[in-house]
Amino acid sequence: GAVVSQHPSRVICKSGTSVKIECRSLDFQATTMFWYRQFPKQSLMLMATSNEGSKATYEQGVEKDKFLINHASLTLSTLTVTSAHPEDSSFYICSAPRTGIGADTQYFGPGTRLTVL
Amino acid sequence: AQSVTQPDIHITVSEGASLELRCNYSYGATPYLFWYVQSPGQGLQLLLKYFSGDTLVQGIKGFEAEFKRSQSSFNLRKPSVHWSDAAEYFCAVGASGSARQLTFGSGTQLTVLP
């Protein structure tokens, strides 16, 4: 099946630093990828849509200057949390759609646990 | 805008018992519906999906789901639960008739008793 990887799986950083999270589609190309945020015991909330070759599209309420997204290639999207603060601590998950019969199916990465001290 | 409701926050069943997880959606057209499972520390794994055709969909790990348009439901079922099925289950609907952008329900935590 399709595989999406994320790196790192877990990161701890000091308040004020920036953290980069990578999302890769390993066996297929993805012109679009999605970034979600999941708080403990809660559902996934879509943060933004990463578009290869163009600017990301952010959901309402998501600060684009804080959560920088770069879709560098057809297999790689990065999310950079700039000047991280404790409230940014969360589980960040990316996904990539793969074209299938009928419509695309989203394949999810394993997630990145960010802890900001 | 589409939305998904999973009425049950937490369900507990005994191993070997049958399981049904409820999912109701709101969407103006024919929805694309999905069930995902998330184990602790793991990413989401697709269990099954419905796009069109047969309303009873078979998935992996012995799961199935039935699309009922009249009830706006897409409930997940399994005839006999295994201890390894303990996890968080999410129902999702594809936006604008596509799976590209998903809206998730709040999830149902399944506990399996020995």
Coordinates of C-alpha atoms in Angstrom, one line a residue:
Chain A
G1 CA 0.0 0.0 0.0
A2 CA 0.9 3.6 -0.2
V3 CA 3.3 4.9 2.4
V4 CA 3.8 8.3 3.9
S5 CA 6.6 9.0 6.3
Q6 CA 7.3 11.8 8.7
H7 CA 10.4 13.0 10.4
P8 CA 11.1 13.4 13.2
S9 CA 8.6 11.2 15.0
R10 CA 9.2 13.1 18.2
V11 CA 10.8 16.5 19.0
I12 CA 11.3 18.5 22.1
C13 CA 12.4 22.1 21.8
K14 CA 12.8 25.2 23.9
S15 CA 10.3 28.1 23.6
G16 CA 11.2 30.5 20.9
T17 CA 13.0 28.1 18.6
S18 CA 11.8 26.8 15.2
V19 CA 11.1 23.2 14.4
K20 CA 10.9 21.7 10.9
I21 CA 8.8 18.6 10.3
E22 CA 9.1 16.6 7.0
C23 CA 6.4 14.7 5.2
R24 CA 7.4 12.3 2.4
S25 CA 5.3 10.2 0.1
L26 CA 7.6 7.2 -0.4
D27 CA 6.1 5.3 -3.3
F28 CA 3.9 7.8 -5.1
Q29 CA 3.9 11.5 -6.1
A30 CA 1.7 14.0 -4.4
T31 CA 1.1 17.5 -5.8
T32 CA -1.0 18.1 -2.7
M33 CA -0.4 17.2 0.9
F34 CA -2.3 18.1 4.0
W35 CA -1.2 19.0 7.5
Y36 CA -3.4 18.3 10.5
R37 CA -3.0 19.0 14.2
Q38 CA -4.4 16.6 16.8
F39 CA -4.7 17.6 20.5
P40 CA -4.9 14.8 23.1
K41 CA -8.1 12.8 23.0
Q42 CA -9.4 14.9 20.2
S43 CA -9.9 14.6 16.4
L44 CA -7.7 15.8 13.6
M45 CA -8.1 19.4 12.6
L46 CA -7.0 20.4 9.2
M47 CA -4.4 23.2 9.3
A48 CA -3.4 23.7 5.7
T49 CA -3.1 22.3 2.3
S50 CA 0.4 22.1 0.9
N51 CA 0.6 22.6 -2.9
E52 CA 3.6 21.7 -4.9
G53 CA 4.9 24.7 -6.8
S54 CA 2.6 27.2 -5.2
K55 CA 1.6 28.7 -1.9
A56 CA -0.1 26.7 0.8
T57 CA -3.7 27.3 1.6
Y58 CA -4.4 27.8 5.3
E59 CA -7.6 27.1 7.2
Q60 CA -9.3 29.8 9.0
G61 CA -7.6 30.7 12.3
V62 CA -4.2 29.1 11.4
E63 CA -1.4 31.6 11.4
K64 CA 0.5 31.2 8.1
D65 CA 3.5 33.1 9.4
K66 CA 3.8 30.8 12.3
F67 CA 3.3 27.5 10.5
L68 CA 5.4 27.8 7.3
I69 CA 4.7 25.2 4.7
N70 CA 7.0 24.4 1.8
H71 CA 6.2 21.8 -0.8
A72 CA 9.6 21.4 -2.3
S73 CA 9.0 18.5 -4.6
L74 CA 6.3 16.0 -5.6
T75 CA 7.3 13.8 -2.7
L76 CA 8.2 16.2 0.1
S77 CA 6.3 18.8 2.1
T78 CA 7.7 20.5 5.2
L79 CA 6.0 22.2 8.1
T80 CA 8.1 24.7 10.1
V81 CA 6.7 25.8 13.4
T82 CA 8.4 29.2 13.9
S83 CA 9.1 30.7 17.3
A84 CA 7.4 27.8 19.0
H85 CA 5.6 28.2 22.3
P86 CA 4.2 25.7 24.7
E87 CA 0.7 26.1 23.3
D88 CA 2.1 24.8 20.0
S89 CA 2.8 21.4 21.6
S90 CA 0.7 18.9 19.8
F91 CA 0.6 15.9 17.5
Y92 CA 1.2 17.0 13.9
I93 CA 0.1 14.6 11.1
C94 CA 0.5 14.9 7.4
S95 CA -1.4 13.1 4.6
A96 CA -1.1 12.7 0.9
P97 CA -3.8 11.7 -1.5
R98 CA -3.3 8.9 -4.0
T99 CA -5.5 8.7 -7.0
G100 CA -7.6 5.6 -7.0
I101 CA -10.8 4.2 -8.4
G102 CA -13.6 6.7 -7.9
A103 CA -11.6 9.3 -6.0
D104 CA -8.4 9.9 -4.1
T105 CA -7.6 8.1 -0.9
Q106 CA -5.7 9.9 1.8
Y107 CA -2.7 8.1 3.3
F108 CA -1.4 9.4 6.6
G109 CA 2.0 9.7 8.1
P110 CA 2.7 8.3 11.5
G111 CA 2.7 11.8 13.1
T112 CA 5.2 14.0 14.9
R113 CA 4.9 14.7 18.6
L114 CA 6.1 18.2 19.3
T115 CA 6.7 19.3 22.9
V116 CA 7.7 22.9 23.5
L117 CA 9.2 23.5 26.9
Chain B
A1 CA -20.0 22.6 4.8
Q2 CA -19.7 19.0 5.6
S3 CA -19.6 17.6 9.1
V4 CA -19.3 14.2 10.8
T5 CA -20.7 13.1 14.1
Q6 CA -19.5 10.2 16.1
P7 CA -22.0 10.0 19.0
D8 CA -20.1 7.6 21.1
I9 CA -16.9 8.9 22.7
H10 CA -16.0 5.6 24.3
I11 CA -17.2 2.1 23.8
T12 CA -16.3 -1.0 25.8
V13 CA -16.9 -4.5 24.5
S14 CA -15.7 -8.0 25.5
E15 CA -13.4 -9.9 23.2
G16 CA -15.4 -12.0 20.8
A17 CA -18.5 -9.8 21.0
S18 CA -19.8 -7.9 18.1
L19 CA -19.1 -4.2 17.5
E20 CA -20.9 -1.3 15.9
L21 CA -19.5 2.2 15.9
R22 CA -21.8 4.9 14.8
C23 CA -21.1 7.7 12.3
N24 CA -23.5 10.3 10.9
Y25 CA -22.6 12.8 8.3
S26 CA -23.9 16.0 6.9
Y27 CA -23.2 16.6 3.2
G28 CA -25.2 18.1 0.4
A29 CA -24.3 15.6 -2.3
T30 CA -23.1 12.0 -2.4
P31 CA -20.4 11.8 0.2
Y32 CA -17.1 10.0 0.1
L33 CA -16.8 8.3 3.4
F34 CA -14.0 6.7 5.3
W35 CA -13.1 4.9 8.5
Y36 CA -9.7 5.2 9.9
V37 CA -8.1 3.5 13.0
Q38 CA -5.4 5.1 15.1
S39 CA -3.5 3.0 17.6
P40 CA -1.5 4.7 20.4
G41 CA 1.5 6.5 18.9
Q42 CA 0.6 5.3 15.4
G43 CA -0.6 7.1 12.3
L44 CA -4.1 6.7 10.9
Q45 CA -4.7 3.5 9.0
L46 CA -7.5 3.3 6.4
L47 CA -10.0 0.5 7.3
L48 CA -12.4 1.0 4.4
K49 CA -14.0 3.6 2.2
Y50 CA -17.2 4.2 0.3
F51 CA -17.4 6.2 -2.9
S52 CA -20.3 4.6 -4.8
G53 CA -21.9 1.4 -5.7
D54 CA -22.6 -1.4 -3.2
T55 CA -23.6 0.2 0.1
L56 CA -22.0 -2.5 2.2
V57 CA -18.3 -2.1 2.1
Q58 CA -15.7 -4.6 3.3
G59 CA -12.5 -3.5 4.8
I60 CA -9.4 -4.8 6.4
K61 CA -9.2 -6.7 9.6
G62 CA -12.7 -8.1 9.3
F63 CA -14.4 -4.7 9.4
E64 CA -17.4 -3.7 7.3
A65 CA -19.5 -0.5 7.0
E66 CA -22.9 0.2 5.5
F67 CA -23.8 3.4 3.8
K68 CA -27.4 4.4 4.5
R69 CA -28.4 7.5 2.7
S70 CA -31.8 7.8 4.3
Q71 CA -30.2 7.9 7.7
S72 CA -27.0 9.8 6.7
S73 CA -25.1 7.1 8.4
F74 CA -22.0 5.0 7.8
N75 CA -21.7 2.7 10.8
L76 CA -18.7 0.5 11.2
R77 CA -19.2 -3.1 12.3
K78 CA -17.2 -6.2 13.2
P79 CA -18.8 -9.5 14.1
S80 CA -16.2 -10.6 16.6
V81 CA -13.8 -8.2 18.2
H82 CA -10.2 -9.1 19.0
W83 CA -8.1 -7.5 21.8
S84 CA -5.9 -6.0 19.1
D85 CA -8.8 -3.9 17.9
A86 CA -8.6 -1.6 20.9
A87 CA -7.8 1.8 19.4
E88 CA -9.3 5.1 18.4
Y89 CA -11.6 5.0 15.4
F90 CA -12.4 8.0 13.2
C91 CA -15.0 8.4 10.6
A92 CA -14.3 11.0 7.9
V93 CA -16.1 12.6 4.9
G94 CA -14.4 13.8 1.8
A95 CA -15.0 17.4 1.0
S96 CA -16.6 18.5 -2.2
G97 CA -17.1 15.0 -3.5
S98 CA -13.4 14.3 -3.2
A99 CA -11.2 12.5 -0.8
R100 CA -8.6 15.2 -1.1
Q101 CA -9.7 17.2 1.9
L102 CA -11.2 15.3 4.8
T103 CA -13.4 16.3 7.7
F104 CA -13.1 14.0 10.7
G105 CA -15.5 13.0 13.4
S106 CA -14.4 13.4 17.0
G107 CA -13.5 9.8 17.3
T108 CA -14.6 6.8 19.3
Q109 CA -12.2 5.1 21.7
L110 CA -12.7 1.3 21.8
T111 CA -11.7 -0.7 24.8
V112 CA -11.7 -4.5 24.6
L113 CA -12.1 -6.5 27.7
P114 CA -10.5 -9.9 28.0

